[in-house]
mmCIF file of C-alpha atoms in Angstrom:
data_model
loop_
_atom_site.group_PDB
_atom_site.id
_atom_site.type_symbol
_atom_site.label_atom_id
_atom_site.label_comp_id
_atom_site.label_asym_id
_atom_site.label_seq_id
_atom_site.Cartn_x
_atom_site.Cartn_y
_atom_site.Cartn_z
ATOM 1 C CA UNK A 1 15.110 -29.592 -14.880
ATOM 2 C CA UNK A 2 11.713 -27.799 -14.293
ATOM 3 C CA UNK A 3 12.010 -24.262 -13.309
ATOM 4 C CA UNK A 4 9.782 -23.544 -10.243
ATOM 5 C CA UNK A 5 8.388 -19.995 -10.926
ATOM 6 C CA UNK A 6 8.190 -17.570 -7.548
ATOM 7 C CA UNK A 7 5.132 -16.847 -5.459
ATOM 8 C CA UNK A 8 4.932 -13.101 -5.528
ATOM 9 C CA UNK A 9 3.855 -11.261 -2.135
ATOM 10 C CA UNK A 10 2.466 -7.611 -2.735
ATOM 11 C CA UNK A 11 2.235 -6.115 0.941
ATOM 12 C CA UNK A 12 1.379 -2.482 1.691
ATOM 13 C CA UNK A 13 3.730 -1.108 4.539
ATOM 14 C CA UNK A 14 2.230 1.654 6.749
ATOM 15 C CA UNK A 15 -0.364 0.032 9.173
ATOM 16 C CA UNK A 16 -0.107 -3.395 7.311
ATOM 17 C CA UNK A 17 3.516 -4.662 7.815
ATOM 18 C CA UNK A 18 5.149 -1.478 9.746
ATOM 19 C CA UNK A 19 3.588 0.758 12.256
ATOM 20 C CA UNK A 20 4.240 4.274 13.635
ATOM 21 C CA UNK A 21 3.950 4.715 17.539
ATOM 22 C CA UNK A 22 0.685 6.519 16.808
ATOM 23 C CA UNK A 23 -0.546 3.323 14.908
ATOM 24 C CA UNK A 24 0.961 0.746 17.117
ATOM 25 C CA UNK A 25 -2.415 -0.167 19.189
ATOM 26 C CA UNK A 26 -4.643 -0.106 15.822
ATOM 27 C CA UNK A 27 -7.807 0.908 18.140
ATOM 28 C CA UNK A 28 -6.940 -2.466 20.468
ATOM 29 C CA UNK A 29 -7.369 -2.202 23.999
ATOM 30 C CA UNK A 30 -3.949 -0.856 26.130
ATOM 31 C CA UNK A 31 -1.725 -4.307 26.536
ATOM 32 C CA UNK A 32 1.827 -4.716 27.074
ATOM 33 C CA UNK A 33 3.813 -3.429 24.265
ATOM 34 C CA UNK A 34 5.464 -6.308 22.290
ATOM 35 C CA UNK A 35 9.425 -6.301 21.691
ATOM 36 C CA UNK A 36 9.911 -3.929 18.862
ATOM 37 C CA UNK A 37 12.521 -3.212 16.240
ATOM 38 C CA UNK A 38 12.615 0.051 14.212
ATOM 39 C CA UNK A 39 12.764 -0.215 10.493
ATOM 40 C CA UNK A 40 12.558 3.524 9.678
ATOM 41 C CA UNK A 41 14.542 6.670 10.848
ATOM 42 C CA UNK A 42 13.388 10.071 9.769
ATOM 43 C CA UNK A 43 15.462 13.330 10.566
ATOM 44 C CA UNK A 44 17.473 10.440 12.566
ATOM 45 C CA UNK A 45 14.535 9.537 14.758
ATOM 46 C CA UNK A 46 12.960 6.239 14.956
ATOM 47 C CA UNK A 47 9.627 6.166 13.092
ATOM 48 C CA UNK A 48 8.134 3.029 12.156
ATOM 49 C CA UNK A 49 8.411 -0.610 13.876
ATOM 50 C CA UNK A 50 7.894 -4.256 13.557
ATOM 51 C CA UNK A 51 7.387 -6.713 16.239
ATOM 52 C CA UNK A 52 10.644 -9.192 16.814
ATOM 53 C CA UNK A 53 8.445 -11.907 15.824
ATOM 54 C CA UNK A 54 7.282 -10.086 12.691
ATOM 55 C CA UNK A 55 11.014 -9.361 11.793
ATOM 56 C CA UNK A 56 11.759 -12.974 12.171
ATOM 57 C CA UNK A 57 8.831 -13.859 9.737
ATOM 58 C CA UNK A 58 9.804 -11.158 7.183
ATOM 59 C CA UNK A 59 13.129 -12.082 6.925
ATOM 60 C CA UNK A 60 11.823 -15.973 6.020
ATOM 61 C CA UNK A 61 9.569 -14.603 3.670
ATOM 62 C CA UNK A 62 11.981 -12.655 1.732
ATOM 63 C CA UNK A 63 14.084 -15.559 1.472
ATOM 64 C CA UNK A 64 11.211 -17.970 0.416
ATOM 65 C CA UNK A 65 8.955 -15.759 -1.737
ATOM 66 C CA UNK A 66 9.426 -12.686 -3.932
ATOM 67 C CA UNK A 67 8.560 -9.805 -1.518
ATOM 68 C CA UNK A 68 7.180 -6.813 -3.207
ATOM 69 C CA UNK A 69 6.758 -3.822 -0.893
ATOM 70 C CA UNK A 70 3.460 -2.042 -2.399
ATOM 71 C CA UNK A 71 2.984 1.350 -1.127
ATOM 72 C CA UNK A 72 1.519 4.872 -1.705
ATOM 73 C CA UNK A 73 4.806 6.368 -0.403
ATOM 74 C CA UNK A 74 7.027 8.020 -2.850
ATOM 75 C CA UNK A 75 10.209 6.304 -3.931
ATOM 76 C CA UNK A 76 11.864 9.042 -1.729
ATOM 77 C CA UNK A 77 9.784 7.897 1.454
ATOM 78 C CA UNK A 78 9.853 4.207 0.734
ATOM 79 C CA UNK A 79 14.061 4.809 0.628
ATOM 80 C CA UNK A 80 14.079 5.428 4.520
ATOM 81 C CA UNK A 81 12.534 1.813 5.080
ATOM 82 C CA UNK A 82 14.783 -0.960 6.053
ATOM 83 C CA UNK A 83 12.414 -4.042 5.988
ATOM 84 C CA UNK A 84 14.139 -7.366 7.670
ATOM 85 C CA UNK A 85 16.023 -9.491 5.444
ATOM 86 C CA UNK A 86 17.340 -6.666 3.035
ATOM 87 C CA UNK A 87 16.223 -4.688 0.179
ATOM 88 C CA UNK A 88 13.438 -6.309 -2.141
ATOM 89 C CA UNK A 89 14.577 -6.537 -6.096
ATOM 90 C CA UNK A 90 11.242 -4.844 -6.776
ATOM 91 C CA UNK A 91 9.259 -2.243 -4.993
ATOM 92 C CA UNK A 92 6.096 -0.644 -6.061
ATOM 93 C CA UNK A 93 5.583 2.865 -5.103
ATOM 94 C CA UNK A 94 3.232 6.136 -5.429
ATOM 95 C CA UNK A 95 0.389 3.680 -5.595
ATOM 96 C CA UNK A 96 1.385 1.824 -8.590
ATOM 97 C CA UNK A 97 2.761 4.951 -10.195
ATOM 98 C CA UNK A 98 6.458 4.260 -9.853
ATOM 99 C CA UNK A 99 8.010 0.524 -10.388
ATOM 100 C CA UNK A 100 11.539 0.330 -8.615
ATOM 101 C CA UNK A 101 14.057 -2.451 -10.106
ATOM 102 C CA UNK A 102 17.101 -2.847 -7.855
ATOM 103 C CA UNK A 103 16.165 0.516 -6.444
ATOM 104 C CA UNK A 104 16.046 2.600 -9.881
ATOM 105 C CA UNK A 105 12.703 3.563 -11.566
ATOM 106 C CA UNK A 106 11.392 1.647 -14.450
ATOM 107 C CA UNK A 107 11.146 4.482 -17.004
ATOM 108 C CA UNK A 108 9.024 2.245 -19.447
ATOM 109 C CA UNK A 109 6.300 1.589 -16.737
ATOM 110 C CA UNK A 110 6.446 5.448 -15.497
ATOM 111 C CA UNK A 111 5.581 6.387 -19.248
ATOM 112 C CA UNK A 112 2.721 3.918 -19.324
ATOM 113 C CA UNK A 113 1.548 5.217 -16.285
ATOM 114 C CA UNK A 114 1.568 8.729 -17.320
ATOM 115 C CA UNK A 115 -0.463 7.707 -20.426
ATOM 116 C CA UNK A 116 -3.201 6.126 -18.479
ATOM 117 C CA UNK A 117 -3.721 8.891 -15.910
ATOM 118 C CA UNK A 118 -3.813 11.601 -18.717
ATOM 119 C CA UNK A 119 -7.119 10.643 -19.164
ATOM 120 C CA UNK A 120 -8.157 11.967 -15.751
ATOM 121 C CA UNK A 121 -7.842 15.766 -14.354
ATOM 122 C CA UNK A 122 -4.426 16.905 -14.099
ATOM 123 C CA UNK A 123 -2.623 16.870 -10.571
ATOM 124 C CA UNK A 124 -2.374 20.515 -10.527
ATOM 125 C CA UNK A 125 -6.309 20.836 -10.937
ATOM 126 C CA UNK A 126 -7.089 18.759 -8.296
ATOM 127 C CA UNK A 127 -4.137 20.152 -5.973
ATOM 128 C CA UNK A 128 -5.599 23.554 -6.374
ATOM 129 C CA UNK A 129 -9.012 22.243 -5.380
ATOM 130 C CA UNK A 130 -7.612 20.445 -2.289
ATOM 131 C CA UNK A 131 -5.943 23.285 -0.979
ATOM 132 C CA UNK A 132 -8.771 25.810 -1.757
ATOM 133 C CA UNK A 133 -11.191 23.604 0.105
ATOM 134 C CA UNK A 134 -8.829 22.550 3.015
ATOM 135 C CA UNK A 135 -8.317 25.879 4.393
ATOM 136 C CA UNK A 136 -6.581 25.842 8.127
ATOM 137 C CA UNK A 137 -7.515 22.200 8.446
ATOM 138 C CA UNK A 138 -5.242 21.244 6.072
ATOM 139 C CA UNK A 139 -1.566 21.219 6.494
ATOM 140 C CA UNK A 140 1.481 20.257 4.269
ATOM 141 C CA UNK A 141 -0.452 19.778 0.721
ATOM 142 C CA UNK A 142 1.803 18.224 -1.588
ATOM 143 C CA UNK A 143 1.759 16.864 -5.384
ATOM 144 C CA UNK A 144 3.567 13.503 -4.900
ATOM 145 C CA UNK A 145 5.675 11.858 -7.778
ATOM 146 C CA UNK A 146 4.139 14.339 -10.182
ATOM 147 C CA UNK A 147 0.807 12.048 -9.985
ATOM 148 C CA UNK A 148 -1.350 12.429 -6.836
ATOM 149 C CA UNK A 149 -1.956 14.752 -4.004
ATOM 150 C CA UNK A 150 -2.320 14.618 -0.183
ATOM 151 C CA UNK A 151 -2.425 16.707 2.729
ATOM 152 C CA UNK A 152 -2.132 16.059 6.462
ATOM 153 C CA UNK A 153 -4.905 17.082 8.749
ATOM 154 C CA UNK A 154 -4.323 18.920 11.857
ATOM 155 C CA UNK A 155 -6.973 17.368 13.683
ATOM 156 C CA UNK A 156 -8.270 13.722 14.287
ATOM 157 C CA UNK A 157 -11.690 14.007 12.504
ATOM 158 C CA UNK A 158 -12.201 16.230 9.305
ATOM 159 C CA UNK A 159 -15.287 18.609 9.723
ATOM 160 C CA UNK A 160 -18.921 17.127 8.998
ATOM 161 C CA UNK A 161 -19.277 16.285 5.349
ATOM 162 C CA UNK A 162 -15.953 17.291 4.090
ATOM 163 C CA UNK A 163 -14.547 13.915 3.208
ATOM 164 C CA UNK A 164 -17.862 13.296 1.145
ATOM 165 C CA UNK A 165 -17.637 16.520 -0.812
ATOM 166 C CA UNK A 166 -14.443 16.035 -1.662
ATOM 167 C CA UNK A 167 -14.892 12.561 -2.765
ATOM 168 C CA UNK A 168 -17.641 13.469 -5.140
ATOM 169 C CA UNK A 169 -15.692 16.428 -6.562
ATOM 170 C CA UNK A 170 -13.001 13.941 -7.232
ATOM 171 C CA UNK A 171 -15.000 11.379 -8.727
ATOM 172 C CA UNK A 172 -16.595 13.630 -11.380
ATOM 173 C CA UNK A 173 -12.871 14.033 -12.567
ATOM 174 C CA UNK A 174 -11.946 10.486 -12.458
ATOM 175 C CA UNK A 175 -10.220 10.586 -8.932
ATOM 176 C CA UNK A 176 -10.620 8.656 -5.979
ATOM 177 C CA UNK A 177 -10.300 9.714 -2.199
ATOM 178 C CA UNK A 178 -8.434 7.889 0.867
ATOM 179 C CA UNK A 179 -8.321 8.728 4.404
ATOM 180 C CA UNK A 180 -5.355 7.097 5.941
ATOM 181 C CA UNK A 181 -4.740 8.221 9.693
ATOM 182 C CA UNK A 182 -4.124 12.000 9.374
ATOM 183 C CA UNK A 183 -3.446 11.902 5.903
ATOM 184 C CA UNK A 184 -6.006 12.732 3.124
ATOM 185 C CA UNK A 185 -5.240 11.077 -0.408
ATOM 186 C CA UNK A 186 -6.626 12.211 -3.814
ATOM 187 C CA UNK A 187 -5.670 9.998 -6.725
ATOM 188 C CA UNK A 188 -6.502 9.395 -10.167
ATOM 189 C CA UNK A 189 -8.616 6.025 -10.464
ATOM 190 C CA UNK A 190 -6.267 4.724 -13.178
ATOM 191 C CA UNK A 191 -3.632 4.676 -10.646
ATOM 192 C CA UNK A 192 -3.536 1.418 -9.034
ATOM 193 C CA UNK A 193 -1.175 -1.082 -7.064
ATOM 194 C CA UNK A 194 -2.943 -3.778 -8.837
ATOM 195 C CA UNK A 195 -1.819 -2.787 -12.340
ATOM 196 C CA UNK A 196 1.870 -2.662 -10.998
ATOM 197 C CA UNK A 197 1.692 -5.929 -9.167
ATOM 198 C CA UNK A 198 0.384 -7.696 -12.452
ATOM 199 C CA UNK A 199 3.275 -6.102 -14.077
ATOM 200 C CA UNK A 200 5.911 -7.822 -11.710
ATOM 201 C CA UNK A 201 4.011 -10.931 -11.736
ATOM 202 C CA UNK A 202 3.954 -10.957 -15.646
ATOM 203 C CA UNK A 203 7.871 -10.094 -15.629
ATOM 204 C CA UNK A 204 8.765 -12.661 -12.792
ATOM 205 C CA UNK A 205 6.573 -15.540 -14.166
ATOM 206 C CA UNK A 206 4.883 -15.641 -10.758
ATOM 207 C CA UNK A 207 3.104 -18.747 -10.231
ATOM 208 C CA UNK A 208 0.906 -17.238 -7.500
ATOM 209 C CA UNK A 209 -0.047 -13.637 -6.278
ATOM 210 C CA UNK A 210 -0.470 -13.101 -2.500
ATOM 211 C CA UNK A 211 -1.420 -9.698 -1.198
ATOM 212 C CA UNK A 212 -1.962 -7.783 2.022
ATOM 213 C CA UNK A 213 -3.359 -4.191 2.785
ATOM 214 C CA UNK A 214 -5.223 -2.121 5.263
ATOM 215 C CA UNK A 215 -6.877 1.177 2.927
ATOM 216 C CA UNK A 216 -9.338 1.428 0.298
ATOM 217 C CA UNK A 217 -6.401 2.118 -1.996
ATOM 218 C CA UNK A 218 -5.525 -1.591 -1.438
ATOM 219 C CA UNK A 219 -8.981 -3.177 -1.915
ATOM 220 C CA UNK A 220 -8.563 -3.657 -5.803
ATOM 221 C CA UNK A 221 -5.142 -5.214 -5.218
ATOM 222 C CA UNK A 222 -6.638 -7.720 -2.604
ATOM 223 C CA UNK A 223 -9.470 -8.739 -4.938
ATOM 224 C CA UNK A 224 -7.041 -9.418 -7.677
ATOM 225 C CA UNK A 225 -4.755 -11.553 -5.842
ATOM 226 C CA UNK A 226 -4.989 -15.418 -5.494
ATOM 227 C CA UNK A 227 -5.160 -15.218 -1.711
ATOM 228 C CA UNK A 228 -5.138 -11.883 0.474
ATOM 229 C CA UNK A 229 -5.242 -10.697 3.980
ATOM 230 C CA UNK A 230 -5.956 -7.327 5.747
ATOM 231 C CA UNK A 231 -5.647 -6.324 9.321
ATOM 232 C CA UNK A 232 -8.725 -5.720 11.529
ATOM 233 C CA UNK A 233 -8.184 -1.902 11.493
ATOM 234 C CA UNK A 234 -7.812 0.432 9.106
ATOM 235 C CA UNK A 235 -10.078 2.032 6.093
ATOM 236 C CA UNK A 236 -11.201 -1.605 4.792
ATOM 237 C CA UNK A 237 -12.230 -2.576 8.275
ATOM 238 C CA UNK A 238 -14.094 0.693 8.890
ATOM 239 C CA UNK A 239 -15.963 0.282 5.676
ATOM 240 C CA UNK A 240 -16.902 -2.923 6.573
ATOM 241 C CA UNK A 241 -15.461 -4.710 3.561
ATOM 242 C CA UNK A 242 -15.914 -8.060 3.969
ATOM 243 C CA UNK A 243 -14.932 -10.965 1.103
ATOM 244 C CA UNK A 244 -14.805 -14.726 1.192
ATOM 245 C CA UNK A 245 -11.175 -14.450 -0.423
ATOM 246 C CA UNK A 246 -9.697 -11.938 1.896
ATOM 247 C CA UNK A 247 -8.799 -13.055 5.370
ATOM 248 C CA UNK A 248 -8.930 -10.769 8.186
ATOM 249 C CA UNK A 249 -6.585 -10.738 11.302
ATOM 250 C CA UNK A 250 -7.913 -11.489 14.657
ATOM 251 C CA UNK A 251 -5.263 -8.867 15.875
ATOM 252 C CA UNK A 252 -5.407 -4.935 15.793
ATOM 253 C CA UNK A 253 -2.448 -2.623 15.334
ATOM 254 C CA UNK A 254 1.487 -4.037 15.363
ATOM 255 C CA UNK A 255 0.449 -7.416 16.456
ATOM 256 C CA UNK A 256 -1.734 -7.644 13.187
ATOM 257 C CA UNK A 257 1.331 -7.159 11.308
ATOM 258 C CA UNK A 258 3.092 -10.129 12.978
ATOM 259 C CA UNK A 259 -0.056 -12.077 12.281
ATOM 260 C CA UNK A 260 0.017 -10.911 8.419
ATOM 261 C CA UNK A 261 3.768 -11.857 7.851
ATOM 262 C CA UNK A 262 3.095 -15.171 9.523
ATOM 263 C CA UNK A 263 -0.156 -15.954 7.155
ATOM 264 C CA UNK A 264 1.796 -14.770 4.172
ATOM 265 C CA UNK A 265 5.055 -16.667 5.229
ATOM 266 C CA UNK A 266 2.863 -19.977 5.643
ATOM 267 C CA UNK A 267 1.405 -19.683 2.130
ATOM 268 C CA UNK A 268 4.805 -19.068 0.749
ATOM 269 C CA UNK A 269 6.460 -22.554 2.291
ATOM 270 C CA UNK A 270 3.410 -24.347 1.217
ATOM 271 C CA UNK A 271 1.939 -23.106 -2.069
ATOM 272 C CA UNK A 272 -0.561 -25.562 -2.123
ATOM 273 C CA UNK A 273 -2.859 -23.576 0.263
ATOM 274 C CA UNK A 274 -3.024 -20.807 -2.172
ATOM 275 C CA UNK A 275 -6.189 -21.237 -4.778
ATOM 276 C CA UNK A 276 -5.104 -20.700 -8.318
ATOM 277 C CA UNK A 277 -7.979 -18.360 -8.840
ATOM 278 C CA UNK A 278 -6.811 -14.595 -8.818
ATOM 279 C CA UNK A 279 -8.242 -12.336 -11.406
ATOM 280 C CA UNK A 280 -4.666 -11.038 -12.109
ATOM 281 C CA UNK A 281 -4.087 -14.268 -14.371
ATOM 282 C CA UNK A 282 -6.781 -12.860 -16.868
ATOM 283 C CA UNK A 283 -5.880 -9.082 -16.984
ATOM 284 C CA UNK A 284 -4.152 -7.655 -20.167
ATOM 285 C CA UNK A 285 -0.675 -6.675 -19.003
ATOM 286 C CA UNK A 286 -0.475 -3.548 -16.977
ATOM 287 C CA UNK A 287 -4.254 -3.053 -16.957
ATOM 288 C CA UNK A 288 -6.076 -2.241 -13.500
ATOM 289 C CA UNK A 289 -9.042 -4.374 -12.782
ATOM 290 C CA UNK A 290 -11.558 -1.485 -12.870
ATOM 291 C CA UNK A 291 -10.566 1.132 -15.015
ATOM 292 C CA UNK A 292 -12.164 4.422 -14.881
#
């Protein structure tokens, strides 16, 4: 009997599959709210949602393909999320820095990530700079998973030039920046979702890799996959990032998540729709497609 290898689906969570109340519209005009399902509680309060239609599609997707949540959240933050269809066998957390297998961190992968990121400036150095330049603007600065730094902005728009200056400072030290909602992230350039996705693909013998995401941190993952989709909102949209290989949703906000789930499900059900042209097939094991 021929063994059919799985279709691997690596999908970002926040503002891609799941949405906070603040992100539900995604910049779209006011409209009648779609029926929602809460998929995350924080301190016993609802925090993140999907539409009921998206929930049904995600449940079917998890039963058809190998769905791998692929997030910048730490493992502790990811543990709060309950996607329809039950827990995934694999999860990629900390922007690729932590690989969970049945909910347990894979120690070998973590050691390999530490070796790669050791070539960049240390998290302590970058954290110290981030705190020094954020002043009263940034609140709750953190070092996450001992790998990267972030803070929450206490206003919608950072001071003029602040992100540009921070981005330049980080780039000189092998780090990159990303702004997602009110959060400002600084990460080692070697810390990528794509490297972890390739690792899962090789471990599982995946025949195809699908991807979805909305931020600059997802860009490499989307370009690495056989086929990918992004919402019409988010960092990639704001940057005007266009690629013939990446589909853009018609919708914004939580209904974009619904559209993304449907697009992924269609290709999981009919792999003939997936072009076998992904860069992930040519990469050395566990190597990001654009090393620092």
